Coordinates of C-alpha atoms and ligand atoms in Angstrom, one line a residue:
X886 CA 133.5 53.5 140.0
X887 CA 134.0 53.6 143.5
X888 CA 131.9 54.1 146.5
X889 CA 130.6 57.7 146.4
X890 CA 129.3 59.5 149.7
X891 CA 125.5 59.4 150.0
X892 CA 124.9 63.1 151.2
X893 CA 121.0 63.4 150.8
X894 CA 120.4 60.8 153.5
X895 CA 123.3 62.2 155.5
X896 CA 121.8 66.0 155.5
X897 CA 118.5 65.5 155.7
X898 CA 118.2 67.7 158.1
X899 CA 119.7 70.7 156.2
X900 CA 122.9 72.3 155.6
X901 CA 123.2 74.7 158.4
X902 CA 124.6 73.8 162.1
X903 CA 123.2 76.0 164.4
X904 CA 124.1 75.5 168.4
X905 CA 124.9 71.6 167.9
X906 CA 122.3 70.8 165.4
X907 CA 121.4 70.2 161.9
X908 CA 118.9 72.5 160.4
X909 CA 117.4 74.0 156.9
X910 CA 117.9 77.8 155.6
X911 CA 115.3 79.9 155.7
X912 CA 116.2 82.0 152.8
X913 CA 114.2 80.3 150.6
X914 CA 116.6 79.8 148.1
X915 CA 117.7 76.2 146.6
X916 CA 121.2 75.2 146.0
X917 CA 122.7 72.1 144.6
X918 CA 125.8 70.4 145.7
X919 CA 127.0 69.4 142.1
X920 CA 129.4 66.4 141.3
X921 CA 131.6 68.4 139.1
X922 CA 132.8 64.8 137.9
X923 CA 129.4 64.1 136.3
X924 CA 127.9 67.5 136.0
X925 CA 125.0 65.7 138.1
X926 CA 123.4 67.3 141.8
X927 CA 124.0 64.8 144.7
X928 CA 122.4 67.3 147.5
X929 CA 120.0 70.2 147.2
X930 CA 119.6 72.5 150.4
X931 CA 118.3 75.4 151.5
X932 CA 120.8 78.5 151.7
X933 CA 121.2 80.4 155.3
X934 CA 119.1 83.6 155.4
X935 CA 120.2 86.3 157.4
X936 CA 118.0 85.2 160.4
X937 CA 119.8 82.1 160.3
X938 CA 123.2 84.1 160.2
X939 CA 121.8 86.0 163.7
X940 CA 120.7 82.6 164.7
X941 CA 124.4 81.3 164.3
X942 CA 125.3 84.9 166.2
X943 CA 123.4 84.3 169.2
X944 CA 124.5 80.6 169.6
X945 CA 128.2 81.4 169.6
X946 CA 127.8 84.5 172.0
X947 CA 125.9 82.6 174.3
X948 CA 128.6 79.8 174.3
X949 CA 131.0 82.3 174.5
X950 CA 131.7 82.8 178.2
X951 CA 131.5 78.8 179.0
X952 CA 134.3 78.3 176.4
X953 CA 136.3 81.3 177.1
X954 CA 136.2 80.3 180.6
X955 CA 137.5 76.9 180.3
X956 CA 140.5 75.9 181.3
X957 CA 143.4 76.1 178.1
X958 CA 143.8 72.1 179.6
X959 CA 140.0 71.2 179.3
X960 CA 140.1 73.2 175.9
X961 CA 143.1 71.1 174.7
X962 CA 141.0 67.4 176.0
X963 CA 138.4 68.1 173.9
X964 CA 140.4 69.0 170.8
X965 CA 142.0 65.9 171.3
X966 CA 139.2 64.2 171.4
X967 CA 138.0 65.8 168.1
X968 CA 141.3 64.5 166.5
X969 CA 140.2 60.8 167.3
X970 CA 136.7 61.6 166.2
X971 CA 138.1 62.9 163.0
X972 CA 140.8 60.3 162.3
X973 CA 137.7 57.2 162.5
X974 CA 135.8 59.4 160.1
X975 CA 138.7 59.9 157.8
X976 CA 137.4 57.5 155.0
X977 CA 134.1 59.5 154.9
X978 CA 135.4 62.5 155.2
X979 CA 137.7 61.8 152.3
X980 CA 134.9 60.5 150.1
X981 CA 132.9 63.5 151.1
X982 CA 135.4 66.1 150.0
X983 CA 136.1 64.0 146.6
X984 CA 132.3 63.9 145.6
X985 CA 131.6 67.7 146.2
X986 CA 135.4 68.8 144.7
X987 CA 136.0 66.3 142.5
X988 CA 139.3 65.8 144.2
X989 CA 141.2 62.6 143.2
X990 CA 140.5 60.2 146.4
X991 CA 144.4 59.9 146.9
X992 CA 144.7 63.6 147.7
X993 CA 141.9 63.8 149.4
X994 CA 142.8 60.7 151.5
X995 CA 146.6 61.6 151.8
X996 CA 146.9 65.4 152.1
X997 CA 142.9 67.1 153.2
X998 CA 142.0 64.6 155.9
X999 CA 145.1 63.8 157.7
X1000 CA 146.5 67.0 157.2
X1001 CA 143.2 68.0 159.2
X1002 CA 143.9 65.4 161.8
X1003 CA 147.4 66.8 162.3
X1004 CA 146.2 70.7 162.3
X1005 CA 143.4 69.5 165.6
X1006 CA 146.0 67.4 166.8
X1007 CA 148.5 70.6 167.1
X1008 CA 145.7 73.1 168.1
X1009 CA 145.4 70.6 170.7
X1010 CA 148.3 70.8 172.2
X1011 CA 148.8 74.7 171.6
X1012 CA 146.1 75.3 173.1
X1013 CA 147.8 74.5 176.4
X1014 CA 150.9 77.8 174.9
X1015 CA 148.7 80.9 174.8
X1016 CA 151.1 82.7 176.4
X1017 CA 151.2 86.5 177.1
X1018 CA 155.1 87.6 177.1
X1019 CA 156.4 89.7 180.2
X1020 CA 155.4 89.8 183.8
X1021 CA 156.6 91.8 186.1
X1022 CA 157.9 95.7 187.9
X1023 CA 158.4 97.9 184.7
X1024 CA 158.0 101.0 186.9
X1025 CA 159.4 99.9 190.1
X1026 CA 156.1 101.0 191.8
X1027 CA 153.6 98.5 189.7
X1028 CA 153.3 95.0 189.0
X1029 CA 152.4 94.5 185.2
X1030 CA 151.5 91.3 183.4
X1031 CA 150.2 90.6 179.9
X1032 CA 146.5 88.7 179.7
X1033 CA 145.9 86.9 176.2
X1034 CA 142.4 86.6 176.2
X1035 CA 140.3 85.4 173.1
X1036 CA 138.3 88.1 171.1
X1037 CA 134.9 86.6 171.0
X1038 CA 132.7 85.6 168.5
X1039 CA 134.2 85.0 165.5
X1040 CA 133.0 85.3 161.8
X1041 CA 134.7 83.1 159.2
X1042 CA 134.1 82.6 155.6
X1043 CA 135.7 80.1 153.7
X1044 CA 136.3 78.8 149.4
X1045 CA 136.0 75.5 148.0
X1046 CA 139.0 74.2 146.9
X1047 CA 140.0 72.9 150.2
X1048 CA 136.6 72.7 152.2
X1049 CA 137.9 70.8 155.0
X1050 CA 141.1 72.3 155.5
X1051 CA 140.0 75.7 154.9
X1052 CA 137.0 75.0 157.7
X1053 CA 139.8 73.3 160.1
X1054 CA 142.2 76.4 159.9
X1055 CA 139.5 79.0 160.5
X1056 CA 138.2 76.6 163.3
X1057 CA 140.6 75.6 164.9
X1058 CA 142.9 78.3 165.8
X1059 CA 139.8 80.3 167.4
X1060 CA 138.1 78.0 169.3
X1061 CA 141.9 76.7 170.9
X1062 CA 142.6 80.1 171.6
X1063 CA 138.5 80.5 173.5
X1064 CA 136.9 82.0 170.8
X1065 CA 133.5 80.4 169.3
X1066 CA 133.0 80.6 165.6
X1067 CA 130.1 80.7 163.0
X1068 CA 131.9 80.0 159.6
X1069 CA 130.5 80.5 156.4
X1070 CA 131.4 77.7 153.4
X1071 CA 131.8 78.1 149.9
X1072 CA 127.8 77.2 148.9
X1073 CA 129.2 74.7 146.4
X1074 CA 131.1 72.8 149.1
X1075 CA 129.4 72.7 152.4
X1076 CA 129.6 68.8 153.4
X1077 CA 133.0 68.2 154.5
X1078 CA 132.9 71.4 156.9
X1079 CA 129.1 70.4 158.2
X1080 CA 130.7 66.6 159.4
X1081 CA 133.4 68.8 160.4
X1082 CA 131.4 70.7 162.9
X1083 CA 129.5 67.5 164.0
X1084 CA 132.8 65.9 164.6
X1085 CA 133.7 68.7 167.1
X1086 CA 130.1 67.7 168.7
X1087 CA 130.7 64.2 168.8
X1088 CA 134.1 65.2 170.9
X1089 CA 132.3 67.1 173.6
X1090 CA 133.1 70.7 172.2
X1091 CA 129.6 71.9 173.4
X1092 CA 127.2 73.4 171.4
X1093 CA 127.3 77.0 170.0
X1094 CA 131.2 76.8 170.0
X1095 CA 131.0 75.9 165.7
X1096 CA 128.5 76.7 164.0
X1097 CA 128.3 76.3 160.4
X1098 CA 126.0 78.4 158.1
X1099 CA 125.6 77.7 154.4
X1100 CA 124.8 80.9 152.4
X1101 CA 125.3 82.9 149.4
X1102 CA 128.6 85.8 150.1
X1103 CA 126.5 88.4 149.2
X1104 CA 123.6 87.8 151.3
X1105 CA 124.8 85.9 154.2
X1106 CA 128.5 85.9 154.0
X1107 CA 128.2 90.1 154.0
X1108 CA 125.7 90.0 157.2
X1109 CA 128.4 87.9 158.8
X1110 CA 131.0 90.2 158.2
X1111 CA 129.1 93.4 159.5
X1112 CA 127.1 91.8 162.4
X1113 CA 127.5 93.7 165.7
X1114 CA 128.4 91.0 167.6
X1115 CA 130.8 89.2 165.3
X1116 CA 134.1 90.8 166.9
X1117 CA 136.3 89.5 164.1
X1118 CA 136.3 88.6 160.3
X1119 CA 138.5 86.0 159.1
X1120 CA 138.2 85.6 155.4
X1121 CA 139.8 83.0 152.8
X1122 CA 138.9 84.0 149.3
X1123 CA 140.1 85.7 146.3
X1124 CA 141.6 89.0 146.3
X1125 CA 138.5 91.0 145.0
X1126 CA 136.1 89.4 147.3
X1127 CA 138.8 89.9 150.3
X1128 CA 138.7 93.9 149.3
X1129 CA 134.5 93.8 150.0
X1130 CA 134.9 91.7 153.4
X1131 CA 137.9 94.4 154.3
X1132 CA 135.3 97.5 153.0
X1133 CA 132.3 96.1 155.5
X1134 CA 134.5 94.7 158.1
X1135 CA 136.5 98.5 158.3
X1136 CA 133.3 100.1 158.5
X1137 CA 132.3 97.8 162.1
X1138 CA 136.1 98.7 163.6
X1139 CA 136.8 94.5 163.9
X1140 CA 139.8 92.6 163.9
X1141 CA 140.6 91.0 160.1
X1142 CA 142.6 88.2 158.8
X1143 CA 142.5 87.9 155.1
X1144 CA 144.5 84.9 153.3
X1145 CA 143.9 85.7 149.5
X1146 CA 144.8 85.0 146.5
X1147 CA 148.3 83.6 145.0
X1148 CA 150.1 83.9 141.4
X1149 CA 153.1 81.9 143.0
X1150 CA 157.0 82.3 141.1
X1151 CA 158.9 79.3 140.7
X1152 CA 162.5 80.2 140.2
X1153 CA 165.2 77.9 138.7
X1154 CA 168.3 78.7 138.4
X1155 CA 170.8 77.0 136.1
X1156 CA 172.6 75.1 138.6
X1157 CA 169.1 73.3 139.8
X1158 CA 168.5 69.3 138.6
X1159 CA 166.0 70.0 135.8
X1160 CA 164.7 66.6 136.4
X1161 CA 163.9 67.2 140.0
X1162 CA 162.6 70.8 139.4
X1163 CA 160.4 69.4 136.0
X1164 CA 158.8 67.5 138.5
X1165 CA 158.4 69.3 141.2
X1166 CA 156.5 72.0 138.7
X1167 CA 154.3 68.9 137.5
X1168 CA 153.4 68.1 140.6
X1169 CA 152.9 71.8 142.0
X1170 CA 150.7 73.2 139.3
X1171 CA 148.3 70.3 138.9
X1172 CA 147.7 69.4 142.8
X1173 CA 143.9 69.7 143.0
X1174 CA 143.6 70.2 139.5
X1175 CA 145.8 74.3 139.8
X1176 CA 143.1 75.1 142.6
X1177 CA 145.5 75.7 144.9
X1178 CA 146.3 79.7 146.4
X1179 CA 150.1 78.1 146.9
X1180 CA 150.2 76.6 143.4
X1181 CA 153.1 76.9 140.9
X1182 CA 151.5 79.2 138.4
X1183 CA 154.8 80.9 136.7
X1184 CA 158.0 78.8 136.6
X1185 CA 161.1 81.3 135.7
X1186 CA 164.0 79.0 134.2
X1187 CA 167.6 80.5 133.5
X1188 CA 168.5 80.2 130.1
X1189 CA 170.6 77.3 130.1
X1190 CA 168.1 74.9 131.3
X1191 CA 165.3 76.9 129.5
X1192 CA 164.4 74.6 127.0
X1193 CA 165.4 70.8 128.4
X1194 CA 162.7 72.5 131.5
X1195 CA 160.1 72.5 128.8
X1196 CA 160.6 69.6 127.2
X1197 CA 160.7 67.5 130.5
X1198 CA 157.4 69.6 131.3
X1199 CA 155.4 68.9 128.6
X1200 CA 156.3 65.6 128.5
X1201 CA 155.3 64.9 132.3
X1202 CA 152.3 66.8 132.1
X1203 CA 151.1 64.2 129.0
X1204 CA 151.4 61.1 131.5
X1205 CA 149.0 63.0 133.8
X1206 CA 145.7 60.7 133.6
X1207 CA 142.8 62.3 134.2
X1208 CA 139.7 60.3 135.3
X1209 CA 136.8 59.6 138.0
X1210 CA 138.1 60.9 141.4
X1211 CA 136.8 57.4 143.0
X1212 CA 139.3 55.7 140.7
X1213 CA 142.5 55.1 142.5
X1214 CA 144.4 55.5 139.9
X1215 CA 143.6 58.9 138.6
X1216 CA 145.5 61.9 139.4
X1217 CA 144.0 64.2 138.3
X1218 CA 139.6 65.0 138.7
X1219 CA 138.1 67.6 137.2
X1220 CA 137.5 71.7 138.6
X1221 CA 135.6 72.6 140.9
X1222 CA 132.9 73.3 138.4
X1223 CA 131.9 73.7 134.7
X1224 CA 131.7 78.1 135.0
X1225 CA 135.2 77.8 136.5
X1226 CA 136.5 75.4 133.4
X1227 CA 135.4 78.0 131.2
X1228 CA 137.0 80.6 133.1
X1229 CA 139.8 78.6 132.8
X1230 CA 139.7 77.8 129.2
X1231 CA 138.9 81.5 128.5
X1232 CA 142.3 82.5 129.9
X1233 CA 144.3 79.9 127.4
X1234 CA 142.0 80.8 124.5
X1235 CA 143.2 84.0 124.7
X1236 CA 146.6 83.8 125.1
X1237 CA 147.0 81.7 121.8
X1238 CA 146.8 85.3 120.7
X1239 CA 150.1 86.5 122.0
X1240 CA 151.9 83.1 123.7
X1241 CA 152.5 79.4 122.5
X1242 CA 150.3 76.5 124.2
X1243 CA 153.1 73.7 124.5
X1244 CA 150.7 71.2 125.7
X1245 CA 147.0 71.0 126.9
X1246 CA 144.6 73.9 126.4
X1247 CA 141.7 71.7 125.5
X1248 CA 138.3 69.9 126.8
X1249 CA 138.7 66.3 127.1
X1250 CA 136.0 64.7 125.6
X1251 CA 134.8 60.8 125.7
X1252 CA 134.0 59.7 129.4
X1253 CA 135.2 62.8 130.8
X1254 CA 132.8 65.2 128.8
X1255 CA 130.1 65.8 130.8
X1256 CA 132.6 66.8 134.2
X1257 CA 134.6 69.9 134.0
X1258 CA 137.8 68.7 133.1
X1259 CA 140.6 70.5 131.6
X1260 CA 144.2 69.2 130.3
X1261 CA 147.3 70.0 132.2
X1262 CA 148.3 73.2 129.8
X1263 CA 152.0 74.3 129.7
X1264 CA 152.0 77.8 127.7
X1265 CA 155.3 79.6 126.8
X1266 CA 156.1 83.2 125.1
X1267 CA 154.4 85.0 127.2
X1268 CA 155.4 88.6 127.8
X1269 CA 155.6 89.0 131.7
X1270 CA 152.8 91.9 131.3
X1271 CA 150.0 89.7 129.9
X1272 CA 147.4 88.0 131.3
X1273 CA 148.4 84.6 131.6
X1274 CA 151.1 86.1 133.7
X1275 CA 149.9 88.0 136.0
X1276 CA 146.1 87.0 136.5
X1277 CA 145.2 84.1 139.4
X1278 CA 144.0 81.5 136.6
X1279 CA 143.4 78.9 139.3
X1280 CA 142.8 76.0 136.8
X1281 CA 146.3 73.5 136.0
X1282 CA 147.9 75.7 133.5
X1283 CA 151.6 76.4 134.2
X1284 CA 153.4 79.6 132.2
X1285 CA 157.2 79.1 131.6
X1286 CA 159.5 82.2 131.0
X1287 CA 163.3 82.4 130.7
X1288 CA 165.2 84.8 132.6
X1289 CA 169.5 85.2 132.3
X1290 CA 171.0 86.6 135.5
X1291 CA 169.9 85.9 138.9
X1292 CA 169.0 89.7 139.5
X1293 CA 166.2 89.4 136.9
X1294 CA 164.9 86.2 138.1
X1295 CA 164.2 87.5 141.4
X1296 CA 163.0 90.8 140.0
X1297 CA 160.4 88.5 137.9
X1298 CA 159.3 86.8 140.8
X1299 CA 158.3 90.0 143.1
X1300 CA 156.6 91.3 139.8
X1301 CA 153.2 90.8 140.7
X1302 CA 150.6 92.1 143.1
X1303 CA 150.6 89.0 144.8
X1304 CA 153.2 87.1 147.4
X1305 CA 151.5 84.0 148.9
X1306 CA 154.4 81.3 148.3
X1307 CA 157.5 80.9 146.0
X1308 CA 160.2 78.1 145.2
X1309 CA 163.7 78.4 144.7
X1310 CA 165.7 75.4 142.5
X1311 CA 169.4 75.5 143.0
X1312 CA 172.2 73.8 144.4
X1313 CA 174.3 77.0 145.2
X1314 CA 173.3 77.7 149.0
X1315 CA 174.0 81.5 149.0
X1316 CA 171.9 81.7 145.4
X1317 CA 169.0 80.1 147.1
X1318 CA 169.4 81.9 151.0
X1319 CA 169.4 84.9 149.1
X1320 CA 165.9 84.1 146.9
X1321 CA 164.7 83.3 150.1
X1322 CA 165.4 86.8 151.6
X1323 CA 164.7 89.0 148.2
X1324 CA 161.6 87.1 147.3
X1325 CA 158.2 89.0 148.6
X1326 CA 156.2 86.3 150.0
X1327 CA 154.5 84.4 153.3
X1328 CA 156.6 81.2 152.2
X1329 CA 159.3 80.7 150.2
X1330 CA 160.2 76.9 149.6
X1331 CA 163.6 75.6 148.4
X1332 CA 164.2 72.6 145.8
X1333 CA 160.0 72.0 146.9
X1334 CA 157.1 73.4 146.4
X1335 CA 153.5 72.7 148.0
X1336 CA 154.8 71.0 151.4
X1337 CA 152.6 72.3 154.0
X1338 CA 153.2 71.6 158.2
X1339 CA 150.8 72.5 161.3
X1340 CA 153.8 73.6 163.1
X1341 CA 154.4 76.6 160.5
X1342 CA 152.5 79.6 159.8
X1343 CA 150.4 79.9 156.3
X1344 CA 149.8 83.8 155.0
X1345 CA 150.1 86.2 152.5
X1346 CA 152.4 89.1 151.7
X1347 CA 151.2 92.4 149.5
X1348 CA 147.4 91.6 147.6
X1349 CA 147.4 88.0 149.0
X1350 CA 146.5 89.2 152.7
X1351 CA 147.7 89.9 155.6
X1352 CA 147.5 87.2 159.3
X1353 CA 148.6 83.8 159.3
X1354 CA 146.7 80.4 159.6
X1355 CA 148.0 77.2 161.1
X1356 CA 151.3 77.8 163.4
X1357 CA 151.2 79.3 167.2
X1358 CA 151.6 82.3 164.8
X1359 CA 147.8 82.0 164.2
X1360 CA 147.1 82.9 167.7
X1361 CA 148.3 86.9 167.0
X1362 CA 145.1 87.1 165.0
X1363 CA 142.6 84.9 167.4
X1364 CA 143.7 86.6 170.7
X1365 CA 144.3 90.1 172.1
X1366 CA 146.7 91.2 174.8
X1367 CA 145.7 92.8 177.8
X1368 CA 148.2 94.9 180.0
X1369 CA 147.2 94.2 183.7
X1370 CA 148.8 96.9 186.5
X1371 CA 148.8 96.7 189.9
X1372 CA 149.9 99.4 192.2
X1373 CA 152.5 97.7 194.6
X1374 CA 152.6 101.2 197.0
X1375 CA 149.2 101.1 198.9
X1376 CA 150.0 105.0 199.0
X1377 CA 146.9 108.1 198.3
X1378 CA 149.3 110.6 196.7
X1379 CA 150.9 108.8 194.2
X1380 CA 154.3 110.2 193.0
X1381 CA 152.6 110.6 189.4
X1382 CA 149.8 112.9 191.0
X1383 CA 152.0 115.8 191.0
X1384 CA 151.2 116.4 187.3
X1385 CA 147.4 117.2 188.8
X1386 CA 147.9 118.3 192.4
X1387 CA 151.3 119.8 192.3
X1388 CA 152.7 120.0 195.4
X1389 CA 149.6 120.0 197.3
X1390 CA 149.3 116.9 199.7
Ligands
NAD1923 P1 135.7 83.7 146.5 O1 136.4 84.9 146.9 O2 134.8 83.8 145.3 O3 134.7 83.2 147.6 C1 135.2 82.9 148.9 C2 134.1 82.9 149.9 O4 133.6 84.2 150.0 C3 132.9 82.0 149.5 O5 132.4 81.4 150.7 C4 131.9 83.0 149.0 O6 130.5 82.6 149.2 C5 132.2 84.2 149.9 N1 131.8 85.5 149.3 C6 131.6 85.8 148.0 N2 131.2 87.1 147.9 C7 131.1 87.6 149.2 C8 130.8 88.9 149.7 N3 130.4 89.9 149.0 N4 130.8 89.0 151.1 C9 131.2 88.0 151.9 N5 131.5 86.8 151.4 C10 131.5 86.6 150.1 O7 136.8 82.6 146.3 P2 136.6 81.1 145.8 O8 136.4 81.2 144.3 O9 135.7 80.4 146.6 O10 138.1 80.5 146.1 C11 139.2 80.7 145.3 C12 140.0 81.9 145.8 O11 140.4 81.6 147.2 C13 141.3 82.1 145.1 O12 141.5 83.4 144.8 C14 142.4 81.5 146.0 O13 143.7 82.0 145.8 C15 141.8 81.9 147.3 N6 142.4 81.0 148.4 C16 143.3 81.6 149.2 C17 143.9 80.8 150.2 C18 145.0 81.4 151.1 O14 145.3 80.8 152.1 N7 145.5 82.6 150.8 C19 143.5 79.5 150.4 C20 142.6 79.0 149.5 C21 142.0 79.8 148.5

């Protein structure tokens, strides 16, 4: 069903993008693309080997001072210019993110690609705001300003379950601010952020400002992080991986950004419409399949609406259709992959030993047998200690727990090691303004949960990271400040120079 995207024919030339062109690895070392749909390989390639890592190195430092020496204006053209190129190439893109993620072609056509569109189109237009924030005579004898200047090369590395978006928020933020960039993809999911780098070609960004270099973490994604002329490491990943990149990128003194991973709270309290907030949990644990770092993992439901919340749950999740990502129609596609379906189903196996599983917890089978689905899986009873409650499952299981005064509610929220994003349900403004300011996290929605905009920073508080993506806010990490002084006295002795000459002339 559907038109698929053809990726052998369009990477012929290899997975890796290396000052402006298309190239092969030289590790090696095969990998396959895999439709997790259909368990089947639509593109085999050639992972990056460290050479090609160096390779990537050398062509973003030797774009490096064209870039950085562009004007913020002719930076912002040419990002707008990327925007158009991306926007015609939205139905491709969109069919290439579905094949390699099994993402349902409505979420990949109404949320990845435009959302992309909109994050170049802001970067384009921010990239004229790099601002530095105080000019002028501090000490009444010097002039002092404040120079934002772009770091240098910079070393991303990126996970599958948003490709594109993940390779558009590394990208873009850096090369706006005058960076250049060699980012690293997930090896299961390199197609969306190869067009994506050829896109940024096609606009005129010149070559050796994105490179793209497709390679195993431990091999190439480590080299990336430790290389002596990567001046920055900015990592998306999951929390234990995040701890390695910190461990090597510590050890070479750079700049880090880490976004990791999420066990997100939703909190309703018992003035909230269940209806709206059933949905809203539906809709927020399931988007791309519970793949999502923002997703709602653990809904927390006062006692009054406790049980009418599970009901409504259950029954929503049941309508859920699962199906072939190219079907219109479906809403949910499969994981990312058969190992992480497992992992998945491992997690819900072994809660039946302590919790209830209200709904789900099983394989599909029929058509949808040989692709790594999993039902929507709404589990209950669990203590807050256990697994299912504090683990990142990342599959589309959602845990329910009640909780009886708001004090508790809030505690349950913070009581994990993680604090991407949260949600508060409730009609009572001061209940909700004050979940907002008790609950530990880099977002905390209201009556929503999932809405993302360019205009507003993305980051994680405690074990899920520390720098923000997306937002002007993204610039803190891409940039550094430089104190400029001039000395306005055109005097030898200085008044100062007492400390050294006394009061010798
Ligand atoms: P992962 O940590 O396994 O891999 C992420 C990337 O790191 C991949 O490109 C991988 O090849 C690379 N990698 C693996 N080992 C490495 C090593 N030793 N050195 C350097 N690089 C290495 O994560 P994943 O399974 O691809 O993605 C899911 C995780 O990402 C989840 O934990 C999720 O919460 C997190 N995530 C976080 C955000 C956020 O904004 N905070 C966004 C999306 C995903």
């Amino acid at each position: 069903m559907g038109n698929r995207f053809q990726a052998t024919d369009r990477f012929a030339d290899g997975a890796q993008y290396i000052g402006g062109r298309l190239q092969p690895g030289t590790s090696g070392k095969k990998h396959s693309v895999v439709d997790p749909a259909t368990g089947e390989s639509v593109y085999t390639y050639e992972l990056a080997s460290t050479a090609d890592v160096d390779a990537a190195v050398a062509a973003a430092k030797d774009a490096f001072p064209g870039w950085a020496g562009a004007t913020p204006g002719e930076r912002s053209d040419a990002l707008h210019r990327f925007a158009g190129v991306l926007a015609e190439q939205a139905e491709d893109l969109a069919r290439a993110e579905s094949l390699q993620c099994g993402k349902p072609i409505r979420l990949s056509t109404e949320f990845d690609v435009p959302g992309t569109v909109d994050n170049t189109a802001f970067f384009a237009g921010a990239a004229r705001h790099l601002q530095g924030q105080s000019a002028g005579e501090y000490s009444g004898d010097h002039t002092s300003y404040v120079r934002r200047e772009p770091i240098g090369v910079v070393g991303s590395i990126a996970p599958w379950n948003y490709p594109l978006q993940m390779a558009a928020w590394k990208i873009l933020p850096a090369i706006a601010a005058g960076n250049t960039i060699v980012l690293k993809p997930a090896e299961l999911t390199p197609l969306t952020s190869l067009m994506f780098a050829e896109a940024a070609t096609a606009a005129g960004i010149p070559d050796g400002v994105v490179n793209i270099v497709t390679g195993a973490g431990r091999d190439a994604g480590e080299h990336l992080v430790g290389h002596g002329d990567v001046a920055m490491t900015s990592f998306t990943g999951s929390t234990p991986v995040g701890k390695r990149v910190a461990e090597i990128a510590t050890a070479t003194v750079k700049r880090l950004h880490l976004e990791l991973g999420g066990k997100a709270p939703f909190v309703v309290f018992d003035d909230a419409d269940v209806e709206a907030a059933a949905h809203g949990a539906v809709a927020a644990s399931l988007i791309n399949s519970g793949q999502d770092c923002t997703a709602a993992t653990r809904a927390y439901v006062q006692r009054p609406l406790y049980r009418a919340f599970v009901e409504r749950v259950a029954e929503l999740m049941e309508t859920v259709r699962l199906g072939d990502p190219f079907d219109p129609a479906t809403d949910m596609g499969p994981l990312i992959s058969h190992a992480q379906r497992d992992r998945v189903a491992g997690f819900v196996e072994r809660a039946r030993g302590y919790a209830t599983v209200v709904t789900g917890g099983e394989v599909p089978g029929g058509d949808l047998e040989k692709g790594a689905y999993y039902r929507p899986t709404l589990i209950t009873d669990a203590a807050q200690d256990s697994e299912v409650v504090q683990s990142e499952i990342f599959g589309p299981v959602l845990v329910v727990l009640p909780f009886d005064g708001d004090d508790e509610g809030i505690r349950l929220a913070n009581d994990t090691p993680y604090g991407l994003a949260a949600s508060a349900w409730s009609r009572d403004v001061y209940r909700a303004n004050r979940a907002t300011r008790e609950i530990k996290a880099g977002c905390v929605w209201v009556n929503d949960h999932i809405p993302i905009i360019s205009e507003m920073p993305h980051g994680g508080y405690k074990a899920s990271g520390f720098g923000k993506d997306m937002s002007a806010y993204s610039f803190e990490e891409y940039t550094q400040v430089k104190h400029v002084m001039f000395d306005n006295t055109a005097v030898a002795a200085k008044d100062w120079h007492r400390t050294i000459f006394g009061d010798r002339p």
